[in-house]
CSV table of C-alpha atoms in Angstrom, one decimal:
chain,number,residue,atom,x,y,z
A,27,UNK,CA,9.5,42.4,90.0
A,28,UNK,CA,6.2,43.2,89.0
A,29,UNK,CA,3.1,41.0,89.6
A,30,UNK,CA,-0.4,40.8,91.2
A,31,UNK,CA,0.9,40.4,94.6
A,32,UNK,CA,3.6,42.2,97.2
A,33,UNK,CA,5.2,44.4,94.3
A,34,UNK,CA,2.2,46.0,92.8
A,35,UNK,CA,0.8,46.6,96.1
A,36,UNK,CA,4.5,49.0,96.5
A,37,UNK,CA,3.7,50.4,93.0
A,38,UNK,CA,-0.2,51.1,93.7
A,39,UNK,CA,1.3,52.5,97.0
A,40,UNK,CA,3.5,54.7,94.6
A,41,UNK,CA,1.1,57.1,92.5
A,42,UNK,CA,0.7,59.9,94.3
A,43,UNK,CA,4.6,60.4,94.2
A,44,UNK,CA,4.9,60.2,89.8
A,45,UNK,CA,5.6,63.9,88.9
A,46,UNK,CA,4.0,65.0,85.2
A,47,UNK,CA,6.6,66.0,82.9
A,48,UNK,CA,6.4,67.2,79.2
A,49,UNK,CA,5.4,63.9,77.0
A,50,UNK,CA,8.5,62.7,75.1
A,51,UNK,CA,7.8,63.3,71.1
A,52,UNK,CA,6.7,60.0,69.7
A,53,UNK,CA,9.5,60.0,67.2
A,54,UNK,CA,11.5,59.8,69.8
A,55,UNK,CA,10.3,57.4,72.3
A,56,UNK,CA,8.8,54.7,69.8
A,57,UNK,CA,11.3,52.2,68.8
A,58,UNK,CA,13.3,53.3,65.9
A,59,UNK,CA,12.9,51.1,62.4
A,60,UNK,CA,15.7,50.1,60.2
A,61,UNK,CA,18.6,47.9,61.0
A,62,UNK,CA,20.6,48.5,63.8
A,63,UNK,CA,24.3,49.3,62.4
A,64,UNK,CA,26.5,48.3,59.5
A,65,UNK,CA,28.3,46.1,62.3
A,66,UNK,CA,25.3,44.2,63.1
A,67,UNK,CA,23.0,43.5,59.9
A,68,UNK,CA,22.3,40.2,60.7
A,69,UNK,CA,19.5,39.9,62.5
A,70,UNK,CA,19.6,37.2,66.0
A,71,UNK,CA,16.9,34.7,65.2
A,72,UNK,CA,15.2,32.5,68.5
A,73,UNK,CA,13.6,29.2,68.6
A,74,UNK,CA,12.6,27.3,71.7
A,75,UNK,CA,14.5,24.6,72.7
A,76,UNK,CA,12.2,23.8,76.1
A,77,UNK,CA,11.1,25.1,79.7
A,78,UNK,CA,10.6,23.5,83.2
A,79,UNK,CA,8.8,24.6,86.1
A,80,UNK,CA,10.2,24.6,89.6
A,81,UNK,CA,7.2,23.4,92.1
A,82,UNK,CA,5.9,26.3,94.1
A,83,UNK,CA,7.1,27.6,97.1
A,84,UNK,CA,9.6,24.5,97.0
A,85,UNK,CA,11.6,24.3,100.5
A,86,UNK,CA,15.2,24.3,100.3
A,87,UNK,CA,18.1,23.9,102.6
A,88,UNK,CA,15.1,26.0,105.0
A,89,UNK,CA,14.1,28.4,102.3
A,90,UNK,CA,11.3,28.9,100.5
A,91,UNK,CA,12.5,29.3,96.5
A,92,UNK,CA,10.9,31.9,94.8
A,93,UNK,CA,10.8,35.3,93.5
A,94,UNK,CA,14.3,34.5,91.0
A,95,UNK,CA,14.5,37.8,89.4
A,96,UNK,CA,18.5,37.1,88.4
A,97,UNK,CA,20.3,34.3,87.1
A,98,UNK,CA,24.2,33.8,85.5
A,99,UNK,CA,26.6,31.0,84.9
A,100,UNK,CA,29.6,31.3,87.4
A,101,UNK,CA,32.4,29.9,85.2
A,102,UNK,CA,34.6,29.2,88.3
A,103,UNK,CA,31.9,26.3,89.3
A,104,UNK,CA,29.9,25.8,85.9
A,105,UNK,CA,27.1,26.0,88.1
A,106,UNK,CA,24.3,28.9,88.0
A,107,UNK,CA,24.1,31.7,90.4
A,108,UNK,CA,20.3,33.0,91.1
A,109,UNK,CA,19.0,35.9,92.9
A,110,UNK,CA,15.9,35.7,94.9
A,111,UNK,CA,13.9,39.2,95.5
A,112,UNK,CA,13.1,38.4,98.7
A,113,UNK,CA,13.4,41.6,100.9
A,114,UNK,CA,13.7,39.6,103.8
A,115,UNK,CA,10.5,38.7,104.6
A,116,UNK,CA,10.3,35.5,104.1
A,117,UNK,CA,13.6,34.6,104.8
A,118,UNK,CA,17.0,36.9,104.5
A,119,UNK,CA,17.6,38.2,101.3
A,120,UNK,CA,19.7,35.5,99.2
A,121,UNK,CA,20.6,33.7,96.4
A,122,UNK,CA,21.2,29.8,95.0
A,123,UNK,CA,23.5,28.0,93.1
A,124,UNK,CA,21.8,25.6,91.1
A,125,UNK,CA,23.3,22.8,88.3
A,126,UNK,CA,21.1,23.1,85.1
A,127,UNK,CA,20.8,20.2,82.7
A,128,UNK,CA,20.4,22.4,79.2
A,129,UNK,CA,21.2,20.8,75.8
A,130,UNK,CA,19.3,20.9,72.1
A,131,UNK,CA,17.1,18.9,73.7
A,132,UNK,CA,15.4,21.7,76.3
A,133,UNK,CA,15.8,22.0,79.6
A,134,UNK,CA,16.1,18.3,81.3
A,135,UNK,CA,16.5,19.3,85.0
A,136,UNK,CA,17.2,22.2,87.4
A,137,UNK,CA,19.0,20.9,90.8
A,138,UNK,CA,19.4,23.5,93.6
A,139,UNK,CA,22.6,23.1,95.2
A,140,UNK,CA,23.1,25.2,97.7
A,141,UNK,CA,21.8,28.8,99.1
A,142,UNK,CA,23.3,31.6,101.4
A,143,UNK,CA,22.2,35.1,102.3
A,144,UNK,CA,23.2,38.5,101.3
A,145,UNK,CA,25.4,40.2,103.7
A,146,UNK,CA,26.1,43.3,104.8
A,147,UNK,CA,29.2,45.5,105.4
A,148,UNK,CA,29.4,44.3,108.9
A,149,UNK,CA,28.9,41.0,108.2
A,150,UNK,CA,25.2,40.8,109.3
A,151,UNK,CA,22.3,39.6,107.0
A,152,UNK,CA,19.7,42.3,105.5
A,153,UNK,CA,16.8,43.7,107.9
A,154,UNK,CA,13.2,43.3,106.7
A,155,UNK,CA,11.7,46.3,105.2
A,156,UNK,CA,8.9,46.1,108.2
A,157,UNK,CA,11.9,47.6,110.6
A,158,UNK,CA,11.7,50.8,108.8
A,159,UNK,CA,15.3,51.2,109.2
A,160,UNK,CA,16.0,52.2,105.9
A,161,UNK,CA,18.6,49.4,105.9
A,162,UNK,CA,16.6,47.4,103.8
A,163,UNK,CA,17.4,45.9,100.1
A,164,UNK,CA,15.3,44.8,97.0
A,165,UNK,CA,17.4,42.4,94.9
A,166,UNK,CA,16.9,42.4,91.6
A,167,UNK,CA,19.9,41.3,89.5
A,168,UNK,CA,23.1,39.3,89.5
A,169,UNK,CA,25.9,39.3,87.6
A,170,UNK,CA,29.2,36.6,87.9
A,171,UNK,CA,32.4,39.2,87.5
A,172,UNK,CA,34.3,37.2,84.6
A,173,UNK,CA,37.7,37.9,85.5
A,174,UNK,CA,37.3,36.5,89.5
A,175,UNK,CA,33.6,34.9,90.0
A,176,UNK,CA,32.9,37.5,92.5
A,177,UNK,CA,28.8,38.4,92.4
A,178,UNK,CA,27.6,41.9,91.5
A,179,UNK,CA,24.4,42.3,92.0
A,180,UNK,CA,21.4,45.2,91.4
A,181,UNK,CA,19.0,46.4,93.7
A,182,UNK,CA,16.1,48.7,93.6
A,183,UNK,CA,16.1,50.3,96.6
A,184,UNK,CA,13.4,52.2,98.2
A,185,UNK,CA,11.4,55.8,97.3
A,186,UNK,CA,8.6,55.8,100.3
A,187,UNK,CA,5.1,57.3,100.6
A,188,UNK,CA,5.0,60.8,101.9
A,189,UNK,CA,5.6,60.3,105.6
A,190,UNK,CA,7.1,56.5,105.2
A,191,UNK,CA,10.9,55.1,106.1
A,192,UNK,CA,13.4,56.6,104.8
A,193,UNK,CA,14.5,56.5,101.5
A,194,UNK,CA,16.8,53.5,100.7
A,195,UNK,CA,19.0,54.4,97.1
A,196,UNK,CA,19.3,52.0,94.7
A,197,UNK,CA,23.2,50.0,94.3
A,198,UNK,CA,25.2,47.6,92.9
A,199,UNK,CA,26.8,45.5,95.3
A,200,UNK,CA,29.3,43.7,95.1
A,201,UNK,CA,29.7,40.3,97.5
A,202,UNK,CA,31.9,37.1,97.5
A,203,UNK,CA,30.7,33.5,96.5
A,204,UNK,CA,29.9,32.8,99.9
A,205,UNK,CA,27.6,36.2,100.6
A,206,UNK,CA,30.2,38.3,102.3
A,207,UNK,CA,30.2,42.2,101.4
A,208,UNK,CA,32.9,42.7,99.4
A,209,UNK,CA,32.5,46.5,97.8
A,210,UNK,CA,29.9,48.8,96.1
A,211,UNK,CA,30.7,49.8,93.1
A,212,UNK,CA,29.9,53.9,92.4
A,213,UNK,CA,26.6,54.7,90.2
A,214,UNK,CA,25.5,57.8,88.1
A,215,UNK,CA,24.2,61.0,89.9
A,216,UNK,CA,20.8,60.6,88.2
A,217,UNK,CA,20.2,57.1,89.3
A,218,UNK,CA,19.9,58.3,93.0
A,219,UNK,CA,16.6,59.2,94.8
A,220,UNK,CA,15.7,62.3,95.3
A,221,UNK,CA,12.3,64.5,96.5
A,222,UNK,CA,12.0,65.1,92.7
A,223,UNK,CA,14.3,63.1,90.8
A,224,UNK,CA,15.6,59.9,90.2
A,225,UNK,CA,14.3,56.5,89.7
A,226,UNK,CA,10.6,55.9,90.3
A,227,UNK,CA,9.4,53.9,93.3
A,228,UNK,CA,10.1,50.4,92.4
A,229,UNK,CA,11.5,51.1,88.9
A,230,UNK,CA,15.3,51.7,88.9
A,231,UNK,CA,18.5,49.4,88.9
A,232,UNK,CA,17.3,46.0,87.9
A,233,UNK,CA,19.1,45.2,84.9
A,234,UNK,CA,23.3,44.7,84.7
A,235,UNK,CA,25.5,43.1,82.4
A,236,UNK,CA,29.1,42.5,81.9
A,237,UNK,CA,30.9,42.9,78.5
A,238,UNK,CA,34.0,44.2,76.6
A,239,UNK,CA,35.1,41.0,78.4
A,240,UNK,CA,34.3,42.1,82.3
A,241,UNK,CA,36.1,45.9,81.6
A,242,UNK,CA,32.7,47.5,81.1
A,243,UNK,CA,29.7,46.8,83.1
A,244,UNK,CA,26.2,48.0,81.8
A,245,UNK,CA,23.4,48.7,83.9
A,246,UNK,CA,19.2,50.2,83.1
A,247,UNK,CA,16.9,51.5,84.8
A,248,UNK,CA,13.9,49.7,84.7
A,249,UNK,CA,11.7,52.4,83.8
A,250,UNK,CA,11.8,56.6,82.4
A,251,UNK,CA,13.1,58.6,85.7
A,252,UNK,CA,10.8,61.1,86.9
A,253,UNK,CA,12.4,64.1,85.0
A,254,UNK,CA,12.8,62.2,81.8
A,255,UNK,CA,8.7,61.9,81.2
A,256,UNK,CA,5.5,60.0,82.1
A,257,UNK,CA,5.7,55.9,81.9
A,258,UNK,CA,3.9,54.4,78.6
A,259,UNK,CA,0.6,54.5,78.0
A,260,UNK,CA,-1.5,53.0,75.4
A,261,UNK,CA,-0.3,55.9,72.9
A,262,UNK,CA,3.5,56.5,73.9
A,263,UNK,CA,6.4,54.3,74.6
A,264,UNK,CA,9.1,56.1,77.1
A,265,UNK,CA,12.6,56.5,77.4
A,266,UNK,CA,14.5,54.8,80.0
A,267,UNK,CA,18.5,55.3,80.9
A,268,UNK,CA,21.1,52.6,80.1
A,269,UNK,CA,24.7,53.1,81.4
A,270,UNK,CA,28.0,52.2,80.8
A,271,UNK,CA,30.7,52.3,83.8
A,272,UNK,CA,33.7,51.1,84.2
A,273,UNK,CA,34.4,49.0,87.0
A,274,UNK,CA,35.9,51.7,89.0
A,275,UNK,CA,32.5,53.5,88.5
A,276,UNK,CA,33.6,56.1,85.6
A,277,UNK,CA,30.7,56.5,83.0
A,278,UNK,CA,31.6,55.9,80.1
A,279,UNK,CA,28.3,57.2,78.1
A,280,UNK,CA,24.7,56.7,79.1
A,281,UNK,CA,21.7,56.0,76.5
A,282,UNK,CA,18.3,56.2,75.8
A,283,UNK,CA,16.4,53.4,75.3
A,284,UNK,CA,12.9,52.8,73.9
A,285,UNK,CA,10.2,51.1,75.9
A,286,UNK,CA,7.0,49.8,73.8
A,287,UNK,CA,3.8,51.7,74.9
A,288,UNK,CA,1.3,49.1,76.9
A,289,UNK,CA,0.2,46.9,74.7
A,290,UNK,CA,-3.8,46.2,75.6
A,291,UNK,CA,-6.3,48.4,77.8
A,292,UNK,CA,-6.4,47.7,81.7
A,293,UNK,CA,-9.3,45.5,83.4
A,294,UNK,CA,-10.9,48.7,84.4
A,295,UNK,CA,-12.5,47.1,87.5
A,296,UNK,CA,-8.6,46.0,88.7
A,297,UNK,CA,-7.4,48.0,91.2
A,298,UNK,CA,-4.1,47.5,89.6
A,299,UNK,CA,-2.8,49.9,86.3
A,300,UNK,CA,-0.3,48.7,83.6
A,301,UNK,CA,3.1,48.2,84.6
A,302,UNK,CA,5.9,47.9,81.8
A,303,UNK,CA,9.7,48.0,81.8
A,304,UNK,CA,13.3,46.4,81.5
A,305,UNK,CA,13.9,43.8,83.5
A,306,UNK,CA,17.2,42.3,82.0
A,307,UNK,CA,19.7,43.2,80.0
A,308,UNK,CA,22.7,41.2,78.7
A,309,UNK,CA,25.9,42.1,76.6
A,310,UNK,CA,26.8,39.9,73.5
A,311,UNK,CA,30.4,38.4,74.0
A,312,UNK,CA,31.9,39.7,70.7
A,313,UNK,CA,30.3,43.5,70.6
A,314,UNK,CA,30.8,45.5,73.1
A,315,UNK,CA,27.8,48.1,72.2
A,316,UNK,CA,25.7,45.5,71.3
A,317,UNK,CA,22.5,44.2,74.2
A,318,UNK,CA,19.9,41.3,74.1
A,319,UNK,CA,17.3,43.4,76.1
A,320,UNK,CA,14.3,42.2,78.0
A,321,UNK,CA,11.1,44.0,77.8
A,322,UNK,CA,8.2,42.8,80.9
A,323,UNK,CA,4.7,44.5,80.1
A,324,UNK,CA,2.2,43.2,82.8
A,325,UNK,CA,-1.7,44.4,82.1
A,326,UNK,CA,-5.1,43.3,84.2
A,327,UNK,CA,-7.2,41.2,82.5
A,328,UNK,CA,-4.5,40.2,79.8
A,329,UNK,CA,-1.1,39.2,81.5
A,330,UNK,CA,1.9,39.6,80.8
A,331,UNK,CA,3.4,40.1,77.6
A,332,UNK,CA,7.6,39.3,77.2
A,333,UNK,CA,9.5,40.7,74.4
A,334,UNK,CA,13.3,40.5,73.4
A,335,UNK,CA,15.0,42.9,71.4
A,336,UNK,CA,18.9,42.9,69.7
A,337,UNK,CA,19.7,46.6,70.6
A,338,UNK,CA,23.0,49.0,70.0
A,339,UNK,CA,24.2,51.8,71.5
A,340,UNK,CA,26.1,53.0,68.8
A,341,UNK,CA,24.8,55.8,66.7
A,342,UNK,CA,22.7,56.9,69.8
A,343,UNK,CA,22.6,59.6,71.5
A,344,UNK,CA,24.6,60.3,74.8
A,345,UNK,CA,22.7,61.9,77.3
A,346,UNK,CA,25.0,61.4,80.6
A,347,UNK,CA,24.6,65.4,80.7
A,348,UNK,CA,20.6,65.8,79.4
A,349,UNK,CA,19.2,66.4,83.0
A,350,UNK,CA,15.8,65.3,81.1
A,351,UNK,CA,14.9,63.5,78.1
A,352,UNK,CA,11.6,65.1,78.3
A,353,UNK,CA,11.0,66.9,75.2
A,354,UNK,CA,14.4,66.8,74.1
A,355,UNK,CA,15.0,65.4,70.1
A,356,UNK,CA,17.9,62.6,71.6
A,357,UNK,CA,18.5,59.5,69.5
A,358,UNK,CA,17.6,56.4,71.0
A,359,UNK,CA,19.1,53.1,70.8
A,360,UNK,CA,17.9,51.2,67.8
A,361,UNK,CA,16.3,47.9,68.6
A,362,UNK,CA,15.0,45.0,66.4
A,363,UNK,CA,12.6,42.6,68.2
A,364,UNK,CA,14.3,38.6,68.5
A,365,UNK,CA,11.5,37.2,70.2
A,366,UNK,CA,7.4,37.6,71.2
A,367,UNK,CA,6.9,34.9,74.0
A,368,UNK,CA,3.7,34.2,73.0
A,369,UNK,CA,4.5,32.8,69.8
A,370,UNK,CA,7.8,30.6,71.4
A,371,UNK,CA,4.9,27.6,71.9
A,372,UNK,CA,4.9,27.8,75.7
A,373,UNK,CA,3.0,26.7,78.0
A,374,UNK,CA,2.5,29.9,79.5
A,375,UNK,CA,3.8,33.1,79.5
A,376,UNK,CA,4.9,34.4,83.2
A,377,UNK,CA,7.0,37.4,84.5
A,378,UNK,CA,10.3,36.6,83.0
A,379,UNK,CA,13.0,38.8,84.7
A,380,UNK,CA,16.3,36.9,84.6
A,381,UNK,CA,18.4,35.8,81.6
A,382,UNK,CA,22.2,34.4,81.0
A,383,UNK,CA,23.8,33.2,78.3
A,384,UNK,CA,23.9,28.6,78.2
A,385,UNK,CA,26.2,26.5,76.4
A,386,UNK,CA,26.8,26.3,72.8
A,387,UNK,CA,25.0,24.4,70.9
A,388,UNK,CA,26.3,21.4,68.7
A,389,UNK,CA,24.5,23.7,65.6
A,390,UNK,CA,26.5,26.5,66.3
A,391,UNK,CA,23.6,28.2,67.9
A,392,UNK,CA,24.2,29.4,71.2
A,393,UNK,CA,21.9,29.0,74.0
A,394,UNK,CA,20.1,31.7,76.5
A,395,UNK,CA,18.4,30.9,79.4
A,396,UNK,CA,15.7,32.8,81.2
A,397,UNK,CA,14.0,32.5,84.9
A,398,UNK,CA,10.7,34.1,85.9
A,399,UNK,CA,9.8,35.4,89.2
A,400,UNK,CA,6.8,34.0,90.5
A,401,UNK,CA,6.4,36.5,93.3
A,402,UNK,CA,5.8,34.1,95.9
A,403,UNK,CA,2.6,33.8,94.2
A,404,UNK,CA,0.4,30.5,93.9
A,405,UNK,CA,-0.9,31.8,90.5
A,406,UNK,CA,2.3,31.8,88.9
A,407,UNK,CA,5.1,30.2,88.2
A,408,UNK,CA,8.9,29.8,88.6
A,409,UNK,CA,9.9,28.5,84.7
A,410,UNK,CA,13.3,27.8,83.2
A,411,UNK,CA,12.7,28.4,79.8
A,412,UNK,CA,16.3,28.0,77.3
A,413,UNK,CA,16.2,29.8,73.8
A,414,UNK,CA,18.5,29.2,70.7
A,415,UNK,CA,19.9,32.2,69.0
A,416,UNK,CA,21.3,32.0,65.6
């Protein structure tokens, strides 16, 4: 989502509307040491196995691929399902299916194979955000429902500048292999947009996982809602919401999780400030409490810096009724970092958004793979890059 183009023009766009709240206590927004639970002792372990780099602004089928902030494995088809934020600018919001060559080798090939858009409740594709219809969409995440391959997917919606469109709430949609609307599934009170409350502008659902095999679904909001604190700073980390619903929409419990505090000072003569958040998150198959999260810190003058951790939600704290976090001695998930990108051996390190789990590997290790969204951008890149975890 975030980058030195379209989306950090919407967040510079954003400032005047971020409300000052009481600072959360460090104790409680810096990641917590220790293990994570009795449960889970042993710690996940990554190594790369390889990366590849889809040309830029490559034409396909008449669009222009770009901007993959999503990606899953649709077992039904063995293929890969991925979710391009395109807000209908370019061309309508969509998403691809694509075959993936991935063994202990690296990543040998990525092969679009076919792409369709996003559709609507009537059947119609999504407006461009220029209509200011409010009818708009920013897709973020997408998820392949394990029990019938239909496509849940995350978007961000919209909180506008005083005086702009109206407000567009952020969902979870859900829509069939072929793009048609299929159903919406029902999200927490305090994810929705309000004057004062709710998900900062271009910082809310962008992260959704399946587990407890397909009878929980998980969503996060990318960063602390406005109540719940300021964003992080060079001092502070922050707290940001993690839910899980079942697939009716019940809540089952929400968490705290903590974000890092920004990890190097801003270019000061950048017009852009730091930007920081969770991009992804993904539910291990054998624990259902138990997340591979995805932390995206972008910072003028430095770049971006991509960080995985092995979090739980058990033993934290749930806050489904804490109108703020602000101030308020919660316990947060506990987290233990898996990987640092910039010491994977890469050849660069990009705006990673998108991770699924790949095939087993003949070690025993299993594979993850991860997509970055280029933004459309010339100065970055669209990179596969495939992880084992042991």
């Amino acid at each position: 989502m975030i980058g030195m183009s379209v989306s950090l023009m919407r967040r510079a766009c954003a400032a005047t509307l971020l409300v000052t709240a009481t600072l959360v206590p460090a104790a409680a927004a810096a990641p917590q040491p220790g293990a994570l639970a009795p449960e889970s002792k042993r710690a996940v372990q990554a190594r790369l196995l390889g990366e590849k780099t889809v040309p830029h602004k490559l034409d396909f089928q008449g669009t222009t691929v770009g901007g993959l902030s999503g990606i899953d494995r649709d077992r039904c088809t063995g293929e890969y399902v991925l979710l391009s934020d395109d807000r209908s600018f370019l061309q309508p919001a969509r998403f691809y299916t694509a075959k993936l060559d991935v063994d202990a080798g690296g990543v040998h090939a990525v092969d679009f194979t076919s792409t369709r858009p996003l559709r609507r409740p009537d059947g119609s594709p999504y407006p461009s955000p220029a209509l200011g219809d409010g009818k708009a969409i920013d897709p973020e995440e997408i998820r392949v429902d394990p029990r019938d391959c239909r496509y849940w997917w995350g978007q961000e919606g919209d909180r506008p500048a005083v005086d702009g469109p109206p407000v567009i709430q952020p969902s979870i949609e859900i829509s069939e292999p072929d793009g048609t609307h299929h159903a919406r599934l029902r999200l927490p009170e305090n994810y929705l947009i309000t004057a004062d409350r709710g998900p900062r502008r271009n910082q809310a659902v962008e992260a959704l996982t399946f587990g407890a095999r397909g009878t929980v679904v998980t969503s996060a909001i990318e960063g602390p809602l406005l109540q719940d604190g300021p964003v992080p700073d060079l001092t502070h980390g922050a707290l940001v919401r993690v839910t899980r619903q079942s697939r009716g929409g019940r809540v089952l419990g929400q968490y705290a999780y903590p974000i890092e505090k920004i990890f190097a000072e801003s270019d000061p003569t950048s017009p852009w400030g730091p930007d920081t958040g969770v991009p992804s998150l993904l539910a291990f198959p054998n624990d259902p409490e138990r997340y591979l999260v995805l932390e995206r810190t972008w910072v003028a003058g430095s770049g971006y810096k991509i960080r995985l951790y092995d979090t739980t939600t058990r033993g934290a704290t749930d806050v489904r009724a804490v109108d703020s976090l602000a101030g308020r001695p919660v316990v947060p998930m506990r987290k233990r970092l898996v990987a640092d990108f910039h010491s994977l051996g890469l050849s660069t390190v990009d705006n990673t958004e998108g991770m699924t789990w790949g095939p087993t590997l003949p070690s025993g290790e299993r594979s993850l793979i991860l997509v970055s969204d280029d933004n459309f951008d010339k100065d970055a890149v669209t990179q596969f890059v495939a992880l084992a975890l042991r």
